């Protein structure tokens, strides 16, 4: 188990380093950063001053290492626009996005796992078809469109929920649904497929041959095994959702990281964008690592050798 | 005074398949007394597993079971609902399956899975159930039983897993154990160990055993009574002595010619496999099911349902139009050849 953990951890660190390198190169993606910073009316001298001031004149590898070293200490530099530290802005916005993500994934799991289980118990039944319909709609519908539809009905037509802002829990209902709904089809189909396979397995027959009642058979013996791939998928989807939060937060004007990313793109605030990409990526990598650990914990074939 | 544990009359199982109705079991009769071993033998696909599952009421949902009588411990269980059946399963009636590698849940320790079988039916504490599990693991020949409780199925070999399955079936001291080809998936050397173990435990706990197999060598050693099954029907039933000394149905005679006899069968000699293939079980069948492979087939064999005849006094029966004198003559000829 320890060996497995270390191996996974090693992979995670390597991936994180690669991502950091890519994120760093973002500065040079849009041309010379010093020229971009200096603005249109700047002279050659201004540009070279800026280059010196920000350290863009050093060899790139040194710049990267320096940037990485600071980033590791939580120092992402100054925002070009907000005139405050990037780390400060990010950690102010991060909790909102995490809260939204947690609400969305909870909504998705609470909806999709029971539906997947029910669909597997009675394949081709009414409930199975209902679940399939939800999945198809979820896969086909763009999330921004779904978000706008929710807004129209619940916010404007029926006036049940606030349309924008992030001041109260009610503000999170629609964004969480819009964001989570997108994850639902995958998780539900995987739960259904996993349950169908497990329910047909020999050890379920053994459990029934022992005289176990339907509930223990279903939850103790079947779900425990069917849920393994779902855990991995949910972790991956949670990561994707944080990316998707850029759209949803912008639509609902939720003051989170996604909204900040949108604002920073408009202001060409590179250090902030860089830091957001890095933070979200590292978070995603950490999630994948955690899901591997959780899987190992749930599956004794990995945990005990 | 014999105590009748199981009494089955005209048990049939139909399975709905895309091509029609597959008549997997077609009106079989048998009974099992306390402490007795009934062996059901027959080729692959003749309906042995379906018979076993129908007794447990664990048939696939596409299957329907009918019977005139299905009595366990003198109680008719045909109309038992799922709840009542679940109360019987694992308690009075236990089953051991063909596939030890996949019959245990990979997510739980064997201790957990053993204890569960008892906690479900008996009002005992977990530690009492654990003691029973250790006792039975030792009984089935597993060393270091207490330590094994914490192991997961993937840490055990196939032979050990099947021993665990046997221990699990014994947790509540059932009246009847149904073992469906419990050793087919195991190494040849381990097969004999497991079967002897089952036979010993059956005697020690005075249980009844239905042992399903297509290995006649095993049947000869452990069976009290034998039922030979062919294409959904029993074609010959009797005590092990009767069936082995005087096989009367052409199919049984053919099967027995298949077993290599030490000293008699030359090494590498072609075993007398019965030529031909098993008929399809889908749809109605007329006449003798074995007709397409029988060397004695006559016009009368193809008409109506063939009745059982008595081969020897005392319950030795076979389903064939040949008289017992004719069948005895055929047997002599086959043995001489
Ligand atoms: N779930 C099922 N759906 C459709 N047909 C089935 C099903 N299970 C079994 N059958 C059919 O029922 C018949 C009897 O099958 P059964 O499994 O009882 O054979 P068996 O005697 O146990 O054979 P084996 O020695 O190979 O285990 C076969 O023709 C088989 O194809
Ligand atoms: S009834 Fe006819 S076909 Fe069937 S086993 Fe007897 S002789 Fe052969
Ligand atoms: Mg079988």
XYZ file of C-alpha atoms and ligand atoms in Angstrom:
682
model
C 0.000 0.000 0.000
C 2.781 2.426 0.967
C 4.593 1.620 -2.254
C 1.421 2.229 -4.239
C 0.893 5.543 -2.452
C 4.422 6.723 -3.125
C 4.152 5.774 -6.770
C 0.897 7.721 -7.174
C 2.367 10.665 -5.311
C 5.424 10.657 -7.584
C 3.205 10.704 -10.657
C 1.129 13.532 -9.187
C 4.205 15.664 -8.527
C 5.544 15.099 -12.038
C 2.235 16.062 -13.593
C 2.071 19.163 -11.391
C 5.558 20.220 -12.514
C 4.614 19.771 -16.169
C 1.512 21.841 -15.666
C 3.513 24.557 -13.936
C 5.892 24.702 -16.897
C 2.993 25.060 -19.319
C 1.364 27.691 -17.161
C 4.586 29.614 -16.956
C 5.003 29.617 -20.724
C 1.604 31.315 -20.946
C 3.453 34.610 -20.424
C 5.274 34.179 -23.704
C 2.332 32.767 -25.591
C 0.973 36.185 -26.393
C 4.298 37.679 -27.456
C 6.778 39.743 -25.438
C 5.169 40.402 -22.042
C 7.118 43.604 -21.545
C 5.686 45.143 -24.708
C 2.205 44.091 -23.714
C 2.638 45.609 -20.270
C 4.152 48.844 -21.425
C 1.179 49.718 -23.553
C 0.923 51.259 -27.000
C 2.628 54.631 -26.519
C 5.701 53.303 -24.695
C 9.237 54.055 -25.844
C 12.037 51.532 -26.285
C 13.471 52.711 -22.996
C 10.220 52.196 -21.092
C 10.002 48.689 -22.443
C 13.533 47.820 -21.450
C 12.939 49.282 -17.983
C 9.846 47.178 -17.575
C 11.728 44.154 -18.831
C 14.381 44.748 -16.162
C 11.852 45.545 -13.454
C 9.883 42.331 -13.943
C 13.014 40.274 -14.620
C 12.035 39.366 -18.169
C 15.646 39.954 -19.271
C 16.958 36.891 -17.417
C 17.335 33.447 -19.061
C 13.935 31.771 -19.283
C 14.892 28.767 -17.185
C 15.973 31.057 -14.331
C 12.728 32.995 -14.647
C 10.783 29.729 -14.459
C 12.638 28.422 -11.430
C 12.306 31.759 -9.692
C 8.584 31.889 -10.486
C 8.098 28.274 -9.355
C 10.000 28.847 -6.129
C 7.841 31.858 -5.280
C 4.680 30.053 -6.319
C 5.535 27.206 -3.976
C 5.699 29.746 -1.187
C 2.342 31.125 -2.199
C 3.759 34.200 -3.877
C 2.306 34.638 -7.350
C 3.471 38.234 -7.749
C 1.398 41.372 -8.172
C -1.763 41.694 -10.176
C -1.195 44.051 -13.083
C -4.650 45.484 -12.745
C -5.786 45.237 -9.135
C -2.543 46.554 -7.587
C -2.649 43.907 -4.896
C -0.982 40.536 -4.478
C -2.259 37.763 -6.724
C -2.302 35.301 -3.851
C -4.517 37.639 -1.865
C -7.105 37.899 -4.638
C -7.098 34.202 -5.294
C -7.496 33.086 -1.724
C -10.265 35.587 -1.283
C -12.180 34.045 -4.221
C -11.214 30.386 -3.824
C -13.671 29.474 -1.011
C -16.651 30.651 -3.071
C -15.669 28.454 -6.005
C -14.982 25.485 -3.736
C -18.373 25.936 -2.095
C -20.050 26.082 -5.484
C -18.090 23.002 -6.628
C -18.988 21.078 -3.490
C -22.676 21.966 -3.833
C -22.637 21.017 -7.511
C -20.923 17.665 -7.044
C -23.177 16.833 -4.088
C -26.231 17.638 -6.179
C -24.851 15.508 -9.019
C -24.045 12.511 -6.825
C -27.294 12.657 -4.855
C -29.222 12.662 -8.103
C -27.168 10.287 -10.199
C -26.172 7.458 -7.849
C -29.698 6.556 -6.662
C -31.028 6.929 -10.210
C -28.241 4.725 -11.540
C -28.925 2.099 -8.872
C -32.677 2.126 -9.505
C -32.135 1.909 -13.245
C -29.872 -1.110 -12.740
C -32.310 -2.912 -10.438
C -35.067 -2.615 -13.012
C -33.449 -2.378 -16.430
C -35.790 -1.096 -19.168
C -38.369 -0.047 -16.604
C -39.993 3.368 -16.498
C -37.394 4.662 -14.058
C -34.576 3.392 -16.289
C -36.005 5.259 -19.254
C -36.498 8.384 -17.175
C -32.852 8.184 -16.112
C -31.753 7.671 -19.688
C -33.732 10.714 -20.775
C -32.060 12.838 -18.126
C -28.682 11.552 -19.249
C -29.296 12.268 -22.916
C -30.575 15.756 -22.218
C -27.663 16.404 -19.889
C -25.149 15.303 -22.458
C -26.731 17.204 -25.319
C -27.478 20.516 -23.605
C -24.716 23.139 -23.322
C -24.353 24.192 -19.696
C -24.651 27.919 -20.406
C -27.970 27.328 -22.138
C -29.235 25.208 -19.260
C -28.098 27.918 -16.845
C -29.991 30.576 -18.786
C -33.107 28.373 -18.910
C -32.996 27.883 -15.142
C -32.564 31.602 -14.704
C -35.528 32.331 -16.923
C -37.911 29.985 -15.108
C -36.856 30.075 -11.479
C -35.443 33.584 -11.470
C -37.657 35.582 -13.748
C -40.924 33.748 -14.463
C -41.527 32.275 -10.993
C -39.221 34.597 -9.023
C -38.221 31.802 -6.664
C -34.489 32.365 -6.595
C -32.099 35.301 -6.948
C -30.559 35.564 -10.402
C -27.120 36.953 -9.637
C -24.687 37.453 -6.802
C -23.190 35.212 -4.141
C -24.372 36.710 -0.892
C -26.714 33.977 0.384
C -27.192 30.213 0.029
C -30.122 30.817 -2.311
C -27.691 32.307 -4.795
C -25.924 28.973 -5.059
C -28.943 26.808 -5.858
C -29.230 27.456 -9.572
C -25.477 27.611 -10.302
C -24.930 24.353 -8.392
C -27.699 22.656 -10.364
C -26.444 24.041 -13.663
C -22.880 22.981 -12.912
C -23.742 19.634 -11.332
C -26.281 18.595 -13.927
C -23.509 18.429 -16.457
C -21.759 15.739 -14.365
C -24.920 13.718 -13.724
C -25.181 11.683 -16.970
C -21.689 10.209 -16.790
C -21.914 9.283 -13.131
C -25.402 7.856 -13.556
C -24.569 5.720 -16.584
C -21.421 4.437 -14.898
C -23.334 3.591 -11.721
C -25.969 1.779 -13.758
C -23.442 -0.161 -15.832
C -21.401 -1.037 -12.741
C -24.451 -2.180 -10.786
C -25.740 -4.272 -13.701
C -22.420 -6.022 -13.971
C -22.031 -6.572 -10.241
C -25.631 -7.729 -9.753
C -25.035 -10.474 -12.320
C -21.881 -11.632 -10.559
C -21.383 -14.875 -8.724
C -20.799 -13.288 -5.334
C -24.197 -11.624 -5.436
C -25.707 -15.050 -6.018
C -23.681 -16.273 -3.019
C -25.007 -13.429 -0.892
C -28.565 -14.343 -1.847
C -27.854 -18.033 -1.256
C -26.908 -17.087 2.320
C -30.406 -15.749 2.735
C -29.456 -12.070 2.847
C -32.352 -9.697 2.308
C -32.465 -7.481 -0.805
C -31.163 -4.340 0.958
C -27.912 -5.832 2.324
C -27.366 -7.589 -1.002
C -27.810 -4.312 -2.842
C -25.934 -1.951 -0.579
C -23.377 -4.046 1.237
C -22.449 -6.446 -1.533
C -23.273 -4.751 -4.830
C -22.915 -0.990 -4.458
C -19.604 -1.230 -2.634
C -18.061 -2.870 -5.696
C -19.955 -0.902 -8.322
C -18.971 2.417 -6.746
C -15.209 2.008 -7.314
C -15.068 3.394 -10.865
C -17.678 6.005 -9.910
C -15.314 7.438 -7.292
C -12.631 7.994 -9.919
C -15.059 9.513 -12.364
C -16.554 11.820 -9.744
C -13.101 13.122 -8.814
C -12.219 13.778 -12.443
C -15.574 15.432 -13.029
C -15.149 17.610 -9.971
C -11.951 18.874 -11.575
C -13.686 19.553 -14.886
C -16.438 21.309 -13.017
C -13.996 23.801 -11.544
C -13.076 24.625 -15.124
C -16.742 24.814 -16.063
C -17.290 27.214 -13.203
C -15.780 29.963 -15.374
C -18.917 29.942 -17.526
C -21.418 29.379 -14.732
C -19.904 31.908 -12.326
C -19.835 34.487 -15.052
C -23.469 33.911 -15.970
C -24.664 34.100 -12.371
C -22.089 36.732 -11.357
C -20.803 34.573 -8.539
C -17.744 36.110 -7.013
C -15.482 33.096 -7.341
C -12.333 32.058 -9.095
C -14.102 31.419 -12.391
C -15.522 34.917 -12.483
C -12.095 36.270 -11.557
C -10.585 34.332 -14.452
C -13.101 35.878 -16.826
C -12.391 39.363 -15.490
C -8.634 38.819 -15.700
C -8.806 37.625 -19.282
C -10.635 40.818 -20.192
C -8.038 42.933 -18.386
C -5.095 40.906 -19.743
C -4.051 40.419 -16.132
C -1.540 37.695 -16.815
C -0.195 36.880 -13.340
C -3.745 36.328 -12.057
C -4.681 34.114 -14.999
C -1.492 32.162 -14.572
C -2.109 31.622 -10.897
C -5.720 30.571 -11.431
C -4.739 28.006 -14.027
C -2.005 26.703 -11.761
C -4.162 26.543 -8.641
C -7.022 24.795 -10.436
C -4.643 22.357 -12.105
C -2.886 21.482 -8.884
C -6.245 21.076 -7.230
C -7.292 18.745 -10.013
C -4.124 16.703 -9.653
C -4.620 16.493 -5.894
C -8.183 15.266 -6.478
C -7.007 12.538 -8.807
C -4.449 11.473 -6.223
C -7.083 11.454 -3.485
C -9.459 9.403 -5.617
C -6.693 6.862 -6.208
C -6.176 6.665 -2.464
C -9.886 6.323 -1.814
C -10.109 3.598 -4.425
C -7.225 1.770 -2.833
C -8.909 2.073 0.523
C -12.191 0.705 -0.851
C -10.647 -2.062 -2.938
C -8.665 -4.556 -0.874
C -7.125 -5.986 -4.035
C -5.076 -2.780 -4.221
C -4.720 -2.184 -0.494
C -3.765 -5.674 0.702
C -1.344 -7.815 -1.237
C -37.116 -44.371 10.713
C -35.884 -42.289 7.817
C -36.521 -38.586 7.904
C -37.433 -37.161 4.541
C -35.653 -33.840 3.994
C -36.661 -33.062 0.429
C -39.439 -34.412 -1.722
C -39.814 -33.229 -5.311
C -42.543 -34.270 -7.723
C -42.800 -33.297 -11.367
C -40.460 -30.368 -11.144
C -40.231 -28.396 -14.380
C -38.394 -25.239 -15.319
C -39.081 -23.270 -18.482
C -36.749 -20.493 -19.603
C -37.906 -17.861 -22.048
C -35.226 -17.359 -24.692
C -35.393 -15.364 -27.932
C -35.981 -18.565 -29.939
C -38.908 -19.696 -27.767
C -39.351 -21.642 -24.554
C -36.356 -23.636 -23.397
C -37.589 -26.572 -21.327
C -34.529 -26.936 -19.119
C -36.125 -29.329 -16.608
C -39.079 -31.492 -17.614
C -40.976 -33.050 -14.751
C -38.360 -34.741 -12.596
C -39.106 -36.637 -9.353
C -36.685 -37.265 -6.544
C -36.298 -37.206 -2.809
C -33.477 -36.932 -0.294
C -33.522 -38.462 3.180
C -31.550 -37.246 6.170
C -27.896 -38.153 6.022
C -28.128 -39.263 2.425
C -26.094 -38.239 -0.620
C -27.914 -37.973 -3.924
C -25.715 -37.524 -6.956
C -27.131 -35.986 -10.104
C -24.986 -36.784 -13.117
C -25.239 -35.837 -16.742
C -23.557 -34.043 -19.582
C -23.093 -30.304 -19.795
C -26.348 -28.461 -20.453
C -28.713 -31.230 -19.361
C -30.261 -29.036 -16.649
C -28.362 -29.881 -13.460
C -27.616 -26.318 -12.361
C -31.098 -25.152 -13.237
C -32.510 -27.955 -11.073
C -30.288 -26.849 -8.190
C -31.131 -23.164 -8.556
C -34.831 -23.952 -8.777
C -34.670 -25.621 -5.354
C -33.090 -22.460 -3.924
C -35.517 -20.294 -5.876
C -32.536 -18.434 -7.323
C -33.469 -18.937 -10.963
C -32.844 -16.183 -13.501
C -35.874 -13.945 -13.941
C -36.547 -15.394 -17.397
C -37.231 -18.808 -15.835
C -40.441 -20.170 -14.331
C -40.678 -23.151 -12.035
C -43.647 -25.502 -11.671
C -44.013 -28.633 -9.563
C -46.658 -30.896 -8.094
C -44.745 -31.047 -4.870
C -41.706 -29.294 -3.453
C -41.414 -30.149 0.209
C -38.514 -29.252 2.451
C -38.658 -30.755 5.942
C -42.275 -31.641 5.233
C -43.260 -28.075 4.332
C -44.463 -27.181 0.862
C -42.205 -24.300 -0.232
C -43.492 -23.652 -3.745
C -45.614 -20.714 -2.704
C -43.067 -19.200 -0.354
C -42.447 -15.549 -1.150
C -38.964 -14.085 -1.443
C -38.876 -13.246 2.255
C -39.766 -16.762 3.376
C -37.293 -18.275 0.927
C -34.560 -15.949 2.169
C -35.252 -17.238 5.679
C -34.625 -20.794 4.471
C -31.568 -20.073 2.360
C -28.346 -20.370 4.246
C -30.270 -21.732 7.219
C -32.035 -25.009 6.311
C -30.853 -25.057 2.721
C -27.369 -24.105 1.563
C -25.601 -24.140 -1.760
C -22.004 -24.403 -2.921
C -21.262 -23.171 -6.410
C -19.114 -24.233 -9.302
C -16.901 -21.122 -9.399
C -14.905 -20.618 -6.188
C -12.780 -17.885 -7.786
C -15.710 -15.504 -8.212
C -18.198 -16.663 -5.590
C -16.758 -14.598 -2.748
C -17.118 -10.829 -2.581
C -13.703 -9.247 -3.241
C -14.481 -6.254 -1.027
C -14.912 -8.059 2.294
C -12.757 -10.313 4.433
C -13.679 -13.964 4.538
C -14.339 -13.538 8.259
C -16.954 -10.915 7.512
C -18.582 -13.075 4.848
C -18.599 -16.176 7.044
C -20.006 -14.395 10.089
C -22.677 -12.716 8.003
C -24.129 -16.102 7.059
C -24.789 -16.819 10.733
C -25.687 -13.324 11.943
C -28.437 -13.266 9.353
C -30.257 -16.298 10.754
C -29.191 -16.678 14.391
C -29.472 -14.330 17.285
C -25.773 -14.477 18.137
C -23.071 -11.913 18.811
C -20.361 -11.223 16.284
C -17.779 -12.955 18.449
C -19.923 -16.074 18.716
C -20.289 -16.083 14.929
C -16.533 -15.627 14.658
C -15.899 -18.613 16.912
C -18.190 -20.709 14.754
C -16.336 -19.519 11.633
C -12.976 -20.485 13.144
C -14.360 -23.872 14.195
C -15.632 -24.563 10.689
C -12.528 -23.264 8.916
C -10.539 -25.757 10.978
C -13.078 -28.440 10.079
C -12.591 -27.811 6.376
C -8.868 -28.161 6.851
C -7.678 -24.562 6.850
C -4.695 -24.006 9.113
C -4.268 -20.831 11.138
C -8.009 -20.269 10.864
C -8.250 -17.263 13.179
C -5.644 -15.369 11.194
C -7.362 -16.238 7.928
C -10.503 -14.412 8.967
C -8.813 -11.110 8.192
C -7.778 -12.184 4.708
C -9.495 -11.173 1.515
C -10.595 -13.658 -1.162
C -7.869 -12.576 -3.584
C -5.260 -13.709 -1.081
C -6.504 -17.313 -1.188
C -6.074 -20.021 -3.815
C -9.078 -21.569 -5.572
C -8.956 -24.662 -3.374
C -8.911 -22.569 -0.203
C -11.751 -20.396 -1.449
C -13.874 -23.456 -2.095
C -13.096 -24.663 1.440
C -14.263 -21.270 2.684
C -17.451 -21.648 0.633
C -18.032 -25.047 2.212
C -17.477 -23.629 5.684
C -19.889 -20.820 4.847
C -22.594 -23.277 3.798
C -22.207 -25.028 7.169
C -22.482 -21.889 9.343
C -26.086 -22.513 10.350
C -25.954 -26.307 10.224
C -28.347 -26.767 7.289
C -30.425 -29.892 6.687
C -29.518 -29.986 3.023
C -26.503 -28.827 1.058
C -26.619 -28.565 -2.695
C -23.141 -28.693 -4.201
C -23.145 -27.855 -7.899
C -19.969 -29.214 -9.437
C -17.941 -27.860 -6.525
C -14.608 -29.027 -7.910
C -14.861 -28.581 -11.673
C -12.834 -25.365 -11.570
C -10.061 -26.801 -9.395
C -6.822 -28.724 -9.980
C -7.282 -32.470 -10.276
C -5.260 -33.149 -7.129
C -7.403 -30.754 -5.105
C -10.687 -32.050 -6.544
C -10.450 -35.350 -4.681
C -9.506 -33.633 -1.390
C -12.480 -31.307 -1.548
C -14.930 -34.067 -2.421
C -13.730 -36.321 0.349
C -13.969 -33.392 2.706
C -17.582 -32.793 1.669
C -18.436 -36.469 2.082
C -16.789 -36.575 5.536
C -18.561 -33.445 6.745
C -21.867 -34.717 5.412
C -21.461 -37.848 7.520
C -20.148 -36.022 10.577
C -22.998 -33.500 10.681
C -25.581 -36.027 9.443
C -26.703 -33.657 6.690
C -28.216 -34.468 3.352
C -26.226 -33.673 0.252
C -27.178 -33.235 -3.356
C -23.951 -33.472 -5.291
C -24.056 -32.437 -8.921
C -21.204 -33.615 -11.070
C -20.305 -35.189 -14.346
C -17.487 -37.169 -12.812
C -18.702 -40.751 -12.412
C -15.606 -41.770 -10.519
C -16.657 -39.434 -7.717
C -20.226 -40.661 -7.791
C -19.073 -44.245 -7.336
C -17.262 -43.227 -4.163
C -19.704 -40.944 -2.389
C -23.264 -41.494 -3.656
C -26.003 -43.317 -1.791
C -28.349 -42.807 -4.665
C -27.822 -41.655 -8.227
C -30.009 -39.834 -10.738
C -28.800 -39.792 -14.324
C -30.051 -36.742 -16.157
C -30.338 -36.304 -19.906
C -31.843 -33.372 -21.805
C -34.006 -32.115 -18.945
C -35.177 -35.515 -17.744
C -34.015 -38.192 -15.358
C -33.380 -41.316 -17.417
C -32.236 -43.634 -14.651
C -32.433 -43.531 -10.862
C -31.437 -45.975 -8.169
C -28.940 -46.685 -5.457
C -25.308 -46.269 -6.409
C -24.852 -50.069 -6.330
C -27.823 -50.650 -8.601
C -26.852 -48.063 -11.165
C -23.187 -48.996 -11.263
C -23.643 -52.766 -11.234
C -26.550 -52.877 -13.591
C -26.783 -49.711 -15.661
C -30.003 -50.176 -17.605
C -30.577 -47.120 -19.758
C -28.509 -47.036 -22.948
C -27.315 -43.545 -21.963
C -26.089 -44.709 -18.549
C -24.431 -47.672 -20.176
C -22.693 -45.332 -22.569
C -21.608 -43.014 -19.745
C -20.177 -45.854 -17.709
C -18.213 -47.042 -20.682
C -16.630 -43.613 -20.580
C -14.877 -44.109 -17.273
C -11.395 -45.454 -17.606
C -11.088 -48.627 -15.520
C -7.650 -49.049 -13.977
C -5.826 -51.970 -15.617
C -8.519 -52.451 -18.227
C -8.274 -49.245 -20.202
C -5.106 -48.893 -22.209
C -3.193 -45.687 -21.684
C -4.103 -43.194 -24.371
C -6.960 -45.360 -25.609
C -9.931 -43.443 -26.945
C -12.565 -43.170 -24.265
C -15.986 -44.332 -25.356
C -17.513 -40.900 -25.678
C -21.134 -41.153 -26.783
C -21.345 -40.035 -30.397
C -23.793 -37.299 -31.392
C -24.945 -34.101 -29.740
C -27.538 -33.267 -27.109
C -30.880 -32.292 -28.674
C -32.118 -28.728 -28.394
C -34.321 -28.171 -25.367
C -36.299 -25.422 -27.059
C -39.910 -26.361 -27.801
C -41.851 -29.588 -27.408
C -40.036 -32.929 -27.627
C -41.581 -36.232 -28.691
C -40.555 -39.714 -27.764
C -37.280 -40.623 -26.117
C -34.903 -37.683 -25.680
C -31.924 -39.951 -26.246
C -33.240 -41.359 -29.537
C -30.958 -39.293 -31.772
C -27.871 -40.858 -30.166
C -29.135 -44.300 -29.208
C -27.846 -47.338 -31.094
C -30.973 -49.345 -30.156
C -33.493 -46.829 -31.437
C -36.722 -48.261 -32.960
C -39.944 -46.760 -34.276
C -41.666 -47.046 -30.894
C -38.980 -44.879 -29.291
C -40.166 -41.830 -31.225
C -43.803 -41.972 -30.102
C -45.345 -40.411 -27.022
C -43.653 -40.178 -23.669
C -41.445 -43.085 -22.651
C -42.384 -44.466 -19.226
C -40.091 -45.585 -16.438
C -39.483 -49.326 -16.053
C -38.182 -51.128 -13.039
C -34.691 -52.509 -13.538
C -34.107 -54.032 -10.139
C -36.416 -54.321 -7.143
C -36.174 -51.373 -4.734
C -36.470 -48.178 -6.698
C -34.059 -48.816 -9.553
C -35.821 -47.318 -12.576
C -34.949 -46.400 -16.136
C -36.852 -44.613 -18.884
C -36.637 -46.783 -22.002
C -38.768 -49.098 -24.104
C -36.234 -51.915 -23.863
C -37.172 -54.600 -21.316
C -34.767 -55.206 -18.506
C -33.765 -58.531 -20.080
C -32.884 -56.778 -23.339
C -30.958 -54.069 -21.587
C -29.040 -56.653 -19.560
C -28.079 -58.410 -22.789
C -26.841 -55.127 -24.289
C -24.778 -54.447 -21.201
C -23.134 -57.871 -21.409
C -22.290 -57.329 -25.058
C -20.781 -53.916 -24.356
C -18.654 -55.278 -21.535
C -17.427 -58.135 -23.673
C -16.359 -55.796 -26.465
N -29.920 -17.893 -17.802
C -30.231 -18.732 -18.799
N -30.889 -18.278 -19.886
C -31.205 -19.104 -20.901
N -30.922 -20.410 -20.920
C -30.253 -20.936 -19.874
C -29.882 -20.132 -18.764
N -29.221 -20.899 -17.871
C -29.198 -22.141 -18.409
N -29.826 -22.169 -19.605
C -30.020 -23.347 -20.456
O -30.658 -24.346 -19.678
C -30.120 -25.613 -19.977
C -29.639 -26.277 -18.718
O -28.548 -25.535 -18.207
P -27.774 -25.934 -16.878
O -26.934 -24.768 -16.519
O -28.731 -26.401 -15.863
O -26.853 -27.124 -17.371
P -25.877 -28.033 -16.485
O -26.410 -29.387 -16.536
O -25.684 -27.413 -15.163
O -24.546 -27.960 -17.343
P -23.029 -27.821 -16.830
O -22.564 -29.211 -16.545
O -22.341 -27.251 -18.035
O -23.014 -26.917 -15.661
C -29.027 -25.390 -21.003
O -29.558 -25.703 -22.270
C -28.718 -23.945 -20.919
O -28.352 -23.445 -22.174
S -36.279 -45.565 -25.649
Fe -35.362 -46.253 -27.541
S -34.088 -44.576 -28.160
Fe -34.595 -44.236 -26.050
S -32.950 -45.118 -24.959
Fe -34.466 -46.700 -25.082
S -33.946 -47.801 -26.931
Fe -32.779 -45.918 -26.998
Mg -24.014 -26.423 -14.199
